mmCIF file of C-alpha atoms (C1' of nucleotides) in Angstrom:
data_model
loop_
_atom_site.group_PDB
_atom_site.id
_atom_site.type_symbol
_atom_site.label_atom_id
_atom_site.label_comp_id
_atom_site.label_asym_id
_atom_site.label_seq_id
_atom_site.Cartn_x
_atom_site.Cartn_y
_atom_site.Cartn_z
ATOM 1 C CA MET A 245 -4.046 19.592 -29.505
ATOM 2 C CA ALA A 246 -5.760 22.915 -29.919
ATOM 3 C CA ASP A 247 -5.886 22.399 -33.675
ATOM 4 C CA LEU A 248 -7.536 19.005 -33.667
ATOM 5 C CA PRO A 249 -11.040 18.994 -35.117
ATOM 6 C CA ASN A 250 -12.685 17.257 -32.165
ATOM 7 C CA GLY A 251 -11.083 17.415 -28.760
ATOM 8 C CA ASP A 252 -14.114 15.747 -27.196
ATOM 9 C CA GLN A 253 -13.154 12.236 -28.087
ATOM 10 C CA TYR A 254 -10.026 12.622 -25.961
ATOM 11 C CA GLU A 255 -11.831 13.863 -22.893
ATOM 12 C CA MET A 256 -13.821 11.931 -20.345
ATOM 13 C CA ASP A 257 -17.272 13.177 -19.453
ATOM 14 C CA PRO A 258 -18.117 13.895 -15.798
ATOM 15 C CA LEU A 259 -19.668 10.495 -15.167
ATOM 16 C CA GLU A 260 -16.626 8.744 -16.549
ATOM 17 C CA ARG A 261 -14.458 10.845 -14.293
ATOM 18 C CA GLN A 262 -16.610 9.879 -11.345
ATOM 19 C CA VAL A 263 -16.166 6.176 -12.067
ATOM 20 C CA VAL A 264 -12.436 6.500 -12.671
ATOM 21 C CA ALA A 265 -11.992 8.379 -9.399
ATOM 22 C CA MET A 266 -13.889 5.664 -7.593
ATOM 23 C CA PHE A 267 -11.627 2.943 -8.917
ATOM 24 C CA VAL A 268 -8.535 4.985 -8.174
ATOM 25 C CA ASP A 269 -9.607 5.010 -4.525
ATOM 26 C CA GLY A 270 -10.519 1.365 -4.727
ATOM 27 C CA VAL A 271 -7.190 0.090 -5.951
ATOM 28 C CA ARG A 272 -5.280 2.233 -3.487
ATOM 29 C CA VAL A 273 -6.816 0.181 -0.722
ATOM 30 C CA LEU A 274 -5.357 -2.870 -2.438
ATOM 31 C CA GLY A 275 -1.937 -1.256 -2.635
ATOM 32 C CA LEU A 276 -1.963 -0.865 -6.391
ATOM 33 C CA PRO A 277 -0.880 2.306 -8.190
ATOM 34 C CA ARG A 278 -3.314 4.962 -9.238
ATOM 35 C CA SER A 279 -2.826 4.398 -12.975
ATOM 36 C CA ILE A 280 -4.177 0.871 -12.599
ATOM 37 C CA GLY A 281 -7.358 2.183 -11.070
ATOM 38 C CA GLU A 282 -7.665 4.769 -13.812
ATOM 39 C CA ILE A 283 -7.260 2.238 -16.569
ATOM 40 C CA TYR A 284 -9.580 -0.337 -15.085
ATOM 41 C CA GLY A 285 -12.142 2.322 -14.254
ATOM 42 C CA LEU A 286 -12.093 3.683 -17.784
ATOM 43 C CA LEU A 287 -12.541 0.212 -19.252
ATOM 44 C CA PHE A 288 -15.331 -0.451 -16.768
ATOM 45 C CA VAL A 289 -17.431 2.479 -17.987
ATOM 46 C CA SER A 290 -16.647 1.936 -21.644
ATOM 47 C CA GLN A 291 -19.161 0.146 -23.774
ATOM 48 C CA THR A 292 -16.533 -0.948 -26.279
ATOM 49 C CA GLY A 293 -13.020 -2.287 -25.924
ATOM 50 C CA LEU A 294 -10.281 0.337 -25.938
ATOM 51 C CA SER A 295 -6.837 0.312 -27.495
ATOM 52 C CA LEU A 296 -3.709 1.378 -25.672
ATOM 53 C CA ASP A 297 -3.793 4.668 -27.532
ATOM 54 C CA ASP A 298 -7.436 5.249 -26.619
ATOM 55 C CA ILE A 299 -6.499 4.803 -22.987
ATOM 56 C CA VAL A 300 -3.500 7.114 -23.238
ATOM 57 C CA GLN A 301 -5.548 9.854 -24.834
ATOM 58 C CA ARG A 302 -8.659 9.684 -22.688
ATOM 59 C CA LEU A 303 -6.814 9.445 -19.406
ATOM 60 C CA GLY A 304 -3.988 11.746 -20.438
ATOM 61 C CA ILE A 305 -1.331 9.385 -19.110
ATOM 62 C CA SER A 306 1.862 8.250 -20.802
ATOM 63 C CA LYS A 307 2.106 5.284 -23.082
ATOM 64 C CA GLY A 308 4.609 3.710 -20.715
ATOM 65 C CA SER A 309 2.280 3.979 -17.784
ATOM 66 C CA ALA A 310 -0.632 2.575 -19.754
ATOM 67 C CA SER A 311 1.454 -0.297 -21.054
ATOM 68 C CA GLN A 312 2.694 -1.282 -17.591
ATOM 69 C CA GLY A 313 -0.725 -0.828 -16.054
ATOM 70 C CA LEU A 314 -2.301 -3.083 -18.649
ATOM 71 C CA ARG A 315 0.355 -5.692 -18.054
ATOM 72 C CA THR A 316 -0.425 -5.772 -14.343
ATOM 73 C CA LEU A 317 -4.152 -5.877 -15.018
ATOM 74 C CA LYS A 318 -3.627 -8.753 -17.439
ATOM 75 C CA SER A 319 -1.581 -10.660 -14.870
ATOM 76 C CA LEU A 320 -4.402 -10.151 -12.364
ATOM 77 C CA GLY A 321 -6.873 -11.452 -14.883
ATOM 78 C CA ALA A 322 -8.690 -8.128 -14.665
ATOM 79 C CA VAL A 323 -8.582 -7.309 -18.365
ATOM 80 C CA ARG A 324 -8.733 -9.473 -21.442
ATOM 81 C CA GLU A 325 -7.386 -8.715 -24.883
ATOM 82 C CA THR A 326 -9.597 -8.896 -27.914
ATOM 83 C CA ASP A 327 -7.791 -8.520 -31.186
ATOM 84 C CA GLY A 328 -9.507 -5.851 -33.138
ATOM 85 C CA GLY A 329 -10.447 -7.731 -36.275
ATOM 86 C CA PRO A 330 -9.059 -6.058 -39.390
ATOM 87 C CA ASP A 331 -7.198 -3.593 -37.245
ATOM 88 C CA ARG A 332 -3.645 -4.181 -36.206
ATOM 89 C CA ARG A 333 -3.929 -3.119 -32.620
ATOM 90 C CA THR A 334 -5.179 -4.928 -29.549
ATOM 91 C CA TYR A 335 -8.327 -3.893 -27.736
ATOM 92 C CA TYR A 336 -8.820 -4.336 -24.015
ATOM 93 C CA GLU A 337 -11.958 -5.166 -22.063
ATOM 94 C CA PRO A 338 -12.448 -5.435 -18.311
ATOM 95 C CA ALA A 339 -13.211 -8.673 -16.549
ATOM 96 C CA ILE A 340 -16.144 -7.852 -14.314
ATOM 97 C CA GLU A 341 -16.826 -11.155 -12.529
ATOM 98 C CA LEU A 342 -15.873 -10.710 -8.907
ATOM 99 C CA LYS A 343 -14.744 -14.320 -8.734
ATOM 100 C CA ARG A 344 -12.165 -13.743 -11.412
ATOM 101 C CA LEU A 345 -10.928 -10.475 -9.935
ATOM 102 C CA VAL A 346 -10.585 -11.864 -6.440
ATOM 103 C CA GLY A 347 -8.990 -15.041 -7.747
ATOM 104 C CA GLY A 348 -6.378 -13.078 -9.651
ATOM 105 C CA PHE A 349 -5.632 -10.862 -6.715
ATOM 106 C CA ILE A 350 -5.218 -13.804 -4.369
ATOM 107 C CA ARG A 351 -3.031 -15.658 -6.829
ATOM 108 C CA GLU A 352 -0.782 -12.727 -7.684
ATOM 109 C CA GLN A 353 -0.672 -10.680 -4.508
ATOM 110 C CA ILE A 354 -1.575 -12.873 -1.566
ATOM 111 C CA ARG A 355 -0.355 -16.407 -2.225
ATOM 112 C CA PRO A 356 3.238 -15.357 -2.956
ATOM 113 C CA HIS A 357 3.383 -13.555 0.376
ATOM 114 C CA LEU A 358 1.899 -16.502 2.221
ATOM 115 C CA GLU A 359 4.527 -18.749 0.623
ATOM 116 C CA SER A 360 7.460 -16.536 1.469
ATOM 117 C CA GLY A 361 6.006 -16.049 4.930
ATOM 118 C CA LYS A 362 6.054 -19.793 5.512
ATOM 119 C CA THR A 363 9.675 -19.978 4.406
ATOM 120 C CA LYS A 364 10.654 -17.207 6.760
ATOM 121 C CA ILE A 365 8.903 -18.848 9.678
ATOM 122 C CA ASP A 366 10.708 -22.098 8.952
ATOM 123 C CA ARG A 367 14.018 -20.299 9.064
ATOM 124 C CA LEU A 368 12.955 -18.573 12.233
ATOM 125 C CA ALA A 369 12.055 -21.892 13.834
ATOM 126 C CA VAL A 370 15.585 -23.112 13.121
ATOM 127 C CA SER A 371 17.143 -20.011 14.657
ATOM 128 C CA ALA A 372 14.902 -20.296 17.694
ATOM 129 C CA ARG A 373 15.950 -23.891 18.393
ATOM 130 C CA GLU A 374 19.582 -22.783 18.501
ATOM 131 C CA ILE A 375 19.060 -20.342 21.367
ATOM 132 C CA GLU A 376 21.037 -21.295 24.490
ATOM 133 C CA ASP A 377 18.882 -19.972 27.317
ATOM 134 C CA PRO A 378 16.098 -22.519 27.890
ATOM 135 C CA GLU A 379 13.495 -20.046 29.046
ATOM 136 C CA ARG A 380 14.072 -17.792 26.073
ATOM 137 C CA ARG A 381 14.066 -20.793 23.755
ATOM 138 C CA LYS A 382 10.732 -21.959 25.123
ATOM 139 C CA PHE A 383 9.206 -18.510 24.699
ATOM 140 C CA LEU A 384 10.420 -18.255 21.121
ATOM 141 C CA GLY A 385 9.174 -21.736 20.370
ATOM 142 C CA GLU A 386 5.710 -20.644 21.464
ATOM 143 C CA ARG A 387 5.817 -17.532 19.339
ATOM 144 C CA VAL A 388 6.924 -19.499 16.301
ATOM 145 C CA GLU A 389 4.039 -21.867 16.881
ATOM 146 C CA ARG A 390 1.709 -18.898 17.005
ATOM 147 C CA LEU A 391 2.994 -17.726 13.638
ATOM 148 C CA GLU A 392 2.511 -21.182 12.178
ATOM 149 C CA ASN A 393 -1.067 -21.082 13.396
ATOM 150 C CA TRP A 394 -1.662 -17.759 11.720
ATOM 151 C CA MET A 395 -0.399 -19.129 8.444
ATOM 152 C CA ARG A 396 -2.575 -22.214 8.713
ATOM 153 C CA SER A 397 -5.615 -20.033 9.332
ATOM 154 C CA GLY A 398 -4.724 -17.872 6.377
ATOM 155 C CA GLY A 399 -4.363 -20.899 4.134
ATOM 156 C CA ARG A 400 -7.719 -22.250 5.294
ATOM 157 C CA VAL A 401 -9.494 -18.952 4.683
ATOM 158 C CA LEU A 402 -8.557 -18.334 1.077
ATOM 159 C CA PRO A 403 -10.522 -21.186 -0.517
ATOM 160 C CA VAL A 404 -13.596 -20.248 1.508
ATOM 161 C CA LEU A 405 -13.219 -16.662 0.391
ATOM 162 C CA GLN A 406 -13.061 -17.700 -3.224
ATOM 163 C CA LYS A 407 -16.080 -19.928 -2.856
ATOM 164 C CA LEU A 408 -18.164 -17.206 -1.205
ATOM 165 C CA LEU A 409 -17.276 -14.648 -3.846
ATOM 166 C CA GLY A 410 -18.044 -17.026 -6.687
ATOM 167 C CA GLN A 411 -21.723 -16.142 -5.994
ATOM 168 C CA MET B 108 26.155 6.952 23.430
ATOM 169 C CA ALA B 109 29.752 5.852 23.120
ATOM 170 C CA ASP B 110 30.291 6.415 26.815
ATOM 171 C CA LEU B 111 27.432 4.278 28.049
ATOM 172 C CA PRO B 112 28.530 1.199 29.964
ATOM 173 C CA ASN B 113 26.515 -1.328 27.985
ATOM 174 C CA GLY B 114 25.559 -0.601 24.408
ATOM 175 C CA ASP B 115 24.135 -4.096 24.056
ATOM 176 C CA GLN B 116 20.829 -3.319 25.651
ATOM 177 C CA TYR B 117 20.107 -0.902 22.834
ATOM 178 C CA GLU B 118 20.833 -3.349 20.044
ATOM 179 C CA MET B 119 18.697 -6.166 18.745
ATOM 180 C CA ASP B 120 20.264 -9.581 18.402
ATOM 181 C CA PRO B 121 20.173 -11.358 15.015
ATOM 182 C CA LEU B 122 17.062 -13.364 15.827
ATOM 183 C CA GLU B 123 15.184 -10.255 16.872
ATOM 184 C CA ARG B 124 16.237 -8.609 13.640
ATOM 185 C CA GLN B 125 14.956 -11.604 11.723
ATOM 186 C CA VAL B 126 11.554 -11.337 13.369
ATOM 187 C CA VAL B 127 11.340 -7.588 12.912
ATOM 188 C CA ALA B 128 12.240 -7.914 9.220
ATOM 189 C CA MET B 129 9.518 -10.521 8.830
ATOM 190 C CA PHE B 130 6.869 -8.254 10.281
ATOM 191 C CA VAL B 131 8.071 -5.306 8.220
ATOM 192 C CA ASP B 132 7.363 -7.375 5.115
ATOM 193 C CA GLY B 133 4.110 -8.543 6.601
ATOM 194 C CA VAL B 134 2.640 -5.145 7.263
ATOM 195 C CA ARG B 135 3.723 -3.816 3.895
ATOM 196 C CA VAL B 136 1.328 -6.266 2.323
ATOM 197 C CA LEU B 137 -1.402 -4.700 4.427
ATOM 198 C CA GLY B 138 -0.425 -1.218 3.279
ATOM 199 C CA LEU B 139 0.905 -0.128 6.650
ATOM 200 C CA PRO B 140 4.179 1.742 7.132
ATOM 201 C CA ARG B 141 7.406 -0.016 7.914
ATOM 202 C CA SER B 142 7.726 1.463 11.400
ATOM 203 C CA ILE B 143 4.519 -0.275 12.431
ATOM 204 C CA GLY B 144 5.931 -3.631 11.426
ATOM 205 C CA GLU B 145 9.154 -2.878 13.271
ATOM 206 C CA ILE B 146 7.380 -1.958 16.471
ATOM 207 C CA TYR B 147 4.955 -4.835 16.422
ATOM 208 C CA GLY B 148 7.735 -7.271 15.510
ATOM 209 C CA LEU B 149 9.913 -6.076 18.357
ATOM 210 C CA LEU B 150 7.066 -6.416 20.834
ATOM 211 C CA PHE B 151 6.275 -9.847 19.436
ATOM 212 C CA VAL B 152 9.753 -11.233 20.217
ATOM 213 C CA SER B 153 10.036 -9.476 23.546
ATOM 214 C CA GLN B 154 9.317 -11.463 26.654
ATOM 215 C CA THR B 155 8.456 -8.339 28.643
ATOM 216 C CA GLY B 156 6.478 -5.227 27.817
ATOM 217 C CA LEU B 157 8.502 -2.361 26.400
ATOM 218 C CA SER B 158 8.285 1.379 26.989
ATOM 219 C CA LEU B 159 8.281 3.940 24.220
ATOM 220 C CA ASP B 160 11.909 4.703 24.971
ATOM 221 C CA ASP B 161 12.859 1.034 24.874
ATOM 222 C CA ILE B 162 11.333 0.845 21.421
ATOM 223 C CA VAL B 163 13.065 4.001 20.231
ATOM 224 C CA GLN B 164 16.435 2.788 21.405
ATOM 225 C CA ARG B 165 16.271 -0.811 20.260
ATOM 226 C CA LEU B 166 14.884 -0.019 16.828
ATOM 227 C CA GLY B 167 16.851 3.172 16.390
ATOM 228 C CA ILE B 168 13.802 5.127 15.206
ATOM 229 C CA SER B 169 12.611 8.549 16.293
ATOM 230 C CA LYS B 170 10.331 9.148 19.229
ATOM 231 C CA GLY B 171 7.777 10.715 16.907
ATOM 232 C CA SER B 172 7.694 7.678 14.690
ATOM 233 C CA ALA B 173 7.364 5.317 17.642
ATOM 234 C CA SER B 174 4.599 7.409 19.175
ATOM 235 C CA GLN B 175 2.570 7.503 15.989
ATOM 236 C CA GLY B 176 3.205 3.846 15.265
ATOM 237 C CA LEU B 177 1.987 2.871 18.719
ATOM 238 C CA ARG B 178 -1.103 4.979 18.281
ATOM 239 C CA THR B 179 -1.986 3.168 15.074
ATOM 240 C CA LEU B 180 -1.268 -0.208 16.646
ATOM 241 C CA LYS B 181 -3.482 0.676 19.591
ATOM 242 C CA SER B 182 -6.309 1.726 17.269
ATOM 243 C CA LEU B 183 -5.963 -1.620 15.505
ATOM 244 C CA GLY B 184 -6.134 -3.406 18.816
ATOM 245 C CA ALA B 185 -2.709 -4.872 18.100
ATOM 246 C CA VAL B 186 -1.002 -3.637 21.260
ATOM 247 C CA ARG B 187 -2.236 -3.123 24.763
ATOM 248 C CA GLU B 188 -0.875 -0.786 27.374
ATOM 249 C CA THR B 189 0.136 -2.035 30.780
ATOM 250 C CA ASP B 190 1.038 0.635 33.224
ATOM 251 C CA GLY B 191 4.394 -0.229 34.649
ATOM 252 C CA GLY B 192 3.576 -0.474 38.336
ATOM 253 C CA PRO B 193 5.716 1.890 40.401
ATOM 254 C CA ASP B 194 7.172 3.312 37.249
ATOM 255 C CA ARG B 195 5.752 6.400 35.615
ATOM 256 C CA ARG B 196 5.846 5.266 32.041
ATOM 257 C CA THR B 197 3.545 3.022 30.045
ATOM 258 C CA TYR B 198 4.609 -0.385 28.822
ATOM 259 C CA TYR B 199 3.326 -1.965 25.630
ATOM 260 C CA GLU B 200 2.574 -5.606 24.865
ATOM 261 C CA PRO B 201 1.444 -7.145 21.598
ATOM 262 C CA ALA B 202 -1.956 -8.692 21.106
ATOM 263 C CA ILE B 203 -1.247 -12.048 19.521
ATOM 264 C CA GLU B 204 -4.693 -13.533 19.014
ATOM 265 C CA LEU B 205 -5.378 -13.614 15.297
ATOM 266 C CA LYS B 206 -9.050 -12.952 15.895
ATOM 267 C CA ARG B 207 -8.291 -9.694 17.575
ATOM 268 C CA LEU B 208 -5.756 -8.598 14.951
ATOM 269 C CA VAL B 209 -8.008 -9.396 12.034
ATOM 270 C CA GLY B 210 -10.979 -7.827 13.758
ATOM 271 C CA GLY B 211 -9.096 -4.584 14.319
ATOM 272 C CA PHE B 212 -7.843 -4.492 10.777
ATOM 273 C CA ILE B 213 -11.285 -5.056 9.342
ATOM 274 C CA ARG B 214 -12.834 -2.448 11.607
ATOM 275 C CA GLU B 215 -10.198 0.234 10.988
ATOM 276 C CA GLN B 216 -9.056 -0.366 7.443
ATOM 277 C CA ILE B 217 -11.714 -2.268 5.562
ATOM 278 C CA ARG B 218 -15.123 -1.250 6.853
ATOM 279 C CA PRO B 219 -14.569 2.494 6.339
ATOM 280 C CA HIS B 220 -13.687 1.871 2.719
ATOM 281 C CA LEU B 221 -16.691 -0.354 2.191
ATOM 282 C CA GLU B 222 -18.894 2.384 3.642
ATOM 283 C CA SER B 223 -17.476 5.160 1.514
ATOM 284 C CA GLY B 224 -17.603 2.846 -1.476
ATOM 285 C CA LYS B 225 -21.330 2.357 -0.990
ATOM 286 C CA THR B 226 -21.873 6.102 -0.818
ATOM 287 C CA LYS B 227 -19.963 6.643 -4.031
ATOM 288 C CA ILE B 228 -21.930 3.971 -5.821
ATOM 289 C CA ASP B 229 -25.186 5.568 -4.684
ATOM 290 C CA ARG B 230 -24.080 8.881 -6.127
ATOM 291 C CA LEU B 231 -23.018 7.113 -9.289
ATOM 292 C CA ALA B 232 -26.414 5.455 -9.602
ATOM 293 C CA VAL B 233 -28.022 8.892 -9.500
ATOM 294 C CA SER B 234 -25.740 10.245 -12.208
ATOM 295 C CA ALA B 235 -26.349 7.191 -14.348
ATOM 296 C CA ARG B 236 -30.131 7.627 -14.242
ATOM 297 C CA GLU B 237 -29.751 11.152 -15.581
ATOM 298 C CA ILE B 238 -28.021 10.060 -18.785
ATOM 299 C CA GLU B 239 -30.047 10.934 -21.901
ATOM 300 C CA ASP B 240 -29.109 8.224 -24.356
ATOM 301 C CA PRO B 241 -31.198 5.142 -23.447
ATOM 302 C CA GLU B 242 -28.649 2.578 -24.565
ATOM 303 C CA ARG B 243 -25.885 4.237 -22.616
ATOM 304 C CA ARG B 244 -28.167 4.602 -19.622
ATOM 305 C CA LYS B 245 -29.029 0.922 -19.695
ATOM 306 C CA PHE B 246 -25.381 -0.056 -19.897
ATOM 307 C CA LEU B 247 -24.453 2.161 -16.983
ATOM 308 C CA GLY B 248 -27.354 0.838 -14.957
ATOM 309 C CA GLU B 249 -25.978 -2.677 -15.419
ATOM 310 C CA ARG B 250 -22.514 -1.619 -14.361
ATOM 311 C CA VAL B 251 -23.836 0.111 -11.268
ATOM 312 C CA GLU B 252 -25.739 -3.055 -10.410
ATOM 313 C CA ARG B 253 -22.544 -4.986 -10.769
ATOM 314 C CA LEU B 254 -20.818 -2.680 -8.315
ATOM 315 C CA GLU B 255 -23.665 -3.076 -5.866
ATOM 316 C CA ASN B 256 -23.260 -6.835 -6.117
ATOM 317 C CA TRP B 257 -19.553 -6.562 -5.361
ATOM 318 C CA MET B 258 -20.294 -4.562 -2.256
ATOM 319 C CA ARG B 259 -22.927 -7.018 -1.083
ATOM 320 C CA SER B 260 -20.489 -9.877 -1.509
ATOM 321 C CA GLY B 261 -17.856 -7.971 0.410
ATOM 322 C CA GLY B 262 -20.247 -7.299 3.242
ATOM 323 C CA ARG B 263 -21.242 -10.963 3.392
ATOM 324 C CA VAL B 264 -17.651 -12.167 3.444
ATOM 325 C CA LEU B 265 -16.356 -10.183 6.394
ATOM 326 C CA PRO B 266 -18.327 -11.883 9.153
ATOM 327 C CA VAL B 267 -17.413 -15.290 7.765
ATOM 328 C CA LEU B 268 -13.787 -14.262 7.696
ATOM 329 C CA GLN B 269 -13.924 -13.204 11.310
ATOM 330 C CA LYS B 270 -15.618 -16.409 12.329
ATOM 331 C CA LEU B 271 -13.078 -18.587 10.538
ATOM 332 C CA LEU B 272 -10.135 -16.746 12.033
ATOM 333 C CA GLY B 273 -11.569 -16.942 15.521
ATOM 334 C CA GLN B 274 -10.275 -20.552 15.454
ATOM 335 C "C1'" DC C 135 4.146 25.292 41.761
ATOM 336 C "C1'" DC C 136 8.807 24.151 39.902
ATOM 337 C "C1'" DG C 137 11.493 21.148 37.385
ATOM 338 C "C1'" DA C 138 11.983 16.708 35.535
ATOM 339 C "C1'" DT C 139 10.167 13.078 32.760
ATOM 340 C "C1'" DT C 140 6.948 11.057 29.459
ATOM 341 C "C1'" DG C 141 4.600 11.350 25.523
ATOM 342 C "C1'" DT C 142 2.465 14.147 21.333
ATOM 343 C "C1'" DT C 143 2.359 17.095 17.321
ATOM 344 C "C1'" DC C 144 3.573 18.715 12.957
ATOM 345 C "C1'" DA C 145 6.594 21.298 9.499
ATOM 346 C "C1'" DA C 146 10.659 20.043 7.166
ATOM 347 C "C1'" DT C 147 13.245 16.433 5.323
ATOM 348 C "C1'" DT C 148 14.082 12.048 3.514
ATOM 349 C "C1'" DT C 149 12.739 7.848 1.310
ATOM 350 C "C1'" DA C 150 9.971 4.915 -1.499
ATOM 351 C "C1'" DG C 151 7.098 4.382 -5.251
ATOM 352 C "C1'" DT C 152 5.053 5.986 -9.600
ATOM 353 C "C1'" DT C 153 5.077 8.183 -13.955
ATOM 354 C "C1'" DT C 154 7.227 9.939 -17.896
ATOM 355 C "C1'" DG C 155 9.324 9.921 -22.335
ATOM 356 C "C1'" DA C 156 12.753 8.733 -25.478
ATOM 357 C "C1'" DA C 157 14.975 4.844 -27.359
ATOM 358 C "C1'" DC C 158 14.119 0.389 -28.542
ATOM 359 C "C1'" DT C 159 11.974 -4.125 -30.439
ATOM 360 C "C1'" DC C 160 8.623 -6.557 -32.989
ATOM 361 C "C1'" DT C 161 5.558 -7.382 -36.627
ATOM 362 C "C1'" DC C 162 3.035 -6.502 -40.497
ATOM 363 C "C1'" DT C 163 2.488 -4.760 -45.315
ATOM 364 C "C1'" DG C 164 3.375 -2.832 -49.567
ATOM 365 C "C1'" DC D 186 13.135 -6.117 -46.969
ATOM 366 C "C1'" DA D 187 12.337 -1.012 -45.863
ATOM 367 C "C1'" DG D 188 9.422 1.631 -43.299
ATOM 368 C "C1'" DA D 189 5.496 2.536 -40.436
ATOM 369 C "C1'" DG D 190 2.757 1.651 -36.556
ATOM 370 C "C1'" DA D 191 2.041 -0.826 -32.069
ATOM 371 C "C1'" DG D 192 3.749 -1.855 -27.885
ATOM 372 C "C1'" DT D 193 7.717 -2.393 -24.338
ATOM 373 C "C1'" DT D 194 11.527 -1.014 -21.477
ATOM 374 C "C1'" DC D 195 13.923 1.534 -18.123
ATOM 375 C "C1'" DA D 196 16.721 5.543 -16.392
ATOM 376 C "C1'" DA D 197 15.487 9.969 -14.850
ATOM 377 C "C1'" DA D 198 12.085 13.100 -12.962
ATOM 378 C "C1'" DC D 199 8.458 13.638 -10.165
ATOM 379 C "C1'" DT D 200 4.997 12.735 -6.481
ATOM 380 C "C1'" DA D 201 3.243 10.791 -2.437
ATOM 381 C "C1'" DA D 202 4.163 8.885 1.949
ATOM 382 C "C1'" DA D 203 6.927 8.051 6.041
ATOM 383 C "C1'" DT D 204 10.219 9.671 9.233
ATOM 384 C "C1'" DT D 205 12.661 12.931 11.866
ATOM 385 C "C1'" DG D 206 13.413 16.167 15.466
ATOM 386 C "C1'" DA D 207 12.509 20.137 17.888
ATOM 387 C "C1'" DA D 208 8.921 22.542 20.170
ATOM 388 C "C1'" DC D 209 5.124 21.678 22.862
ATOM 389 C "C1'" DA D 210 1.692 19.690 26.348
ATOM 390 C "C1'" DA D 211 0.626 16.775 30.211
ATOM 391 C "C1'" DT D 212 1.628 14.684 34.515
ATOM 392 C "C1'" DC D 213 3.904 13.683 38.616
ATOM 393 C "C1'" DG D 214 6.850 14.136 42.904
ATOM 394 C "C1'" DG D 215 9.154 16.935 45.972
#
DNA sequence: CCGATTGTTCAATTTAGTTTGAACTCTCTG
DNA sequence: CAGAGAGTTCAAACTAAATTGAACAATCGG
C-alpha cells in the first residue's frame, strides 16, 4: 500500500467518516451488523455508484464482509445494482426513500417474526387447553388470549406505519 | 440440592418452558438479552408474583443476571414490584398491557436514539456547509435534508403508534 | 448493634455474533 | 476453451455482549 501512487482514493475524508459512523450507530439499533451500516453509510455519501472493490478499499473491510453486507442490503431493498456499462463489474447505489427502507425492513425482519409468533401462540393455546387443573387452565387461557391480542395489534399497526412513512 | 425434599418447585414444567422460549425469541427481535425474555416469560405464565430467588431457582440463572434483568424490565415498565406483605422480600409481577409495554420501549430504547440522531445530523449539516466544492456541497446538503426528513417522519409516527396500541 | 437475609455491583468468564481470508464458482473475452 | 477478473461461500479467528459469582451494601428483627 505504501508504494501506491495515490493512497487518497482509498481513504474516506472526515465527513465521510462522520456519516459512516452515524449509520453504524443507526443500524445497531435495528439489530444489524456494523458492516451493513458502514456500507450503506458509504453509499449514502457517495455521489456515484460504488463497486464491491471500491467499498472494500474505502472502508478497509474484507471482500467477504462486503459481499454479505451487500446481499443483506439488497434483500432489504436498501441498495440497488446498476450494471456499470462497458465495465464488467456491478455498481451499487443506496435506496434513500424512507418508504422503501421501512418496507424492506418490515418485510424481511418483522413479518417473519410475527408469523412465527402466531404459530407459537397457536401451539401454546393447544398446550394450555390440555392442562388438568381448571383454575390454571383458565388463567392460561386468558394469557393466551392476551398474546393473541398483541399479535392482532401488531398486524394492524404495520400497514398504518407504512402509510405514514410513505410521506 | 440433591437433598432437598421437593426438587419440583425449582423446575419449570413443559408449558412454562414453551412460554419462556417464546419470550426469549420475542425479546431478541427487540435487541434485548435472553435473560430478560426468560424473566418476563416466567412472570407472564406465573399466577402469583415471584421473588428474585424464585426467578433464580426456576430459571437456573445467576442472581446477578436476574437482578440486572429485573432492573431493565422495571425501567421499561414491564414489571411492577409488590411488596410481599409480612415477608421481607419484594415480589415481581408482569405488566401485560400492550400500551404500557410499547410506551416503555419507545421511551427507553427509541426516543434516546432519535434524540442523539438529531444531534448528529445537526453536526453533519455544519460540516456539510463547510465543504469547498459547490457541487459536492449541494449534494451533501440534499442528503442532510433527506436525513432530517427521516427523523421528522420518525417523530410523527411514534405518537400514532402509541395511540393505535392503546387499543 | 449483631447477624441474617435480600438485593446490587462489577471483574472475569463464557457465549453469541461478526469478520476475515483462502478456496471456490461463474462468466466473459481473447 | 484457457485464463483472468468479479463475486460468493464458509470454517476459523476474532470481537462484542451477556452471564456468572463472589464481594459488597442495605435493611430488618431480635
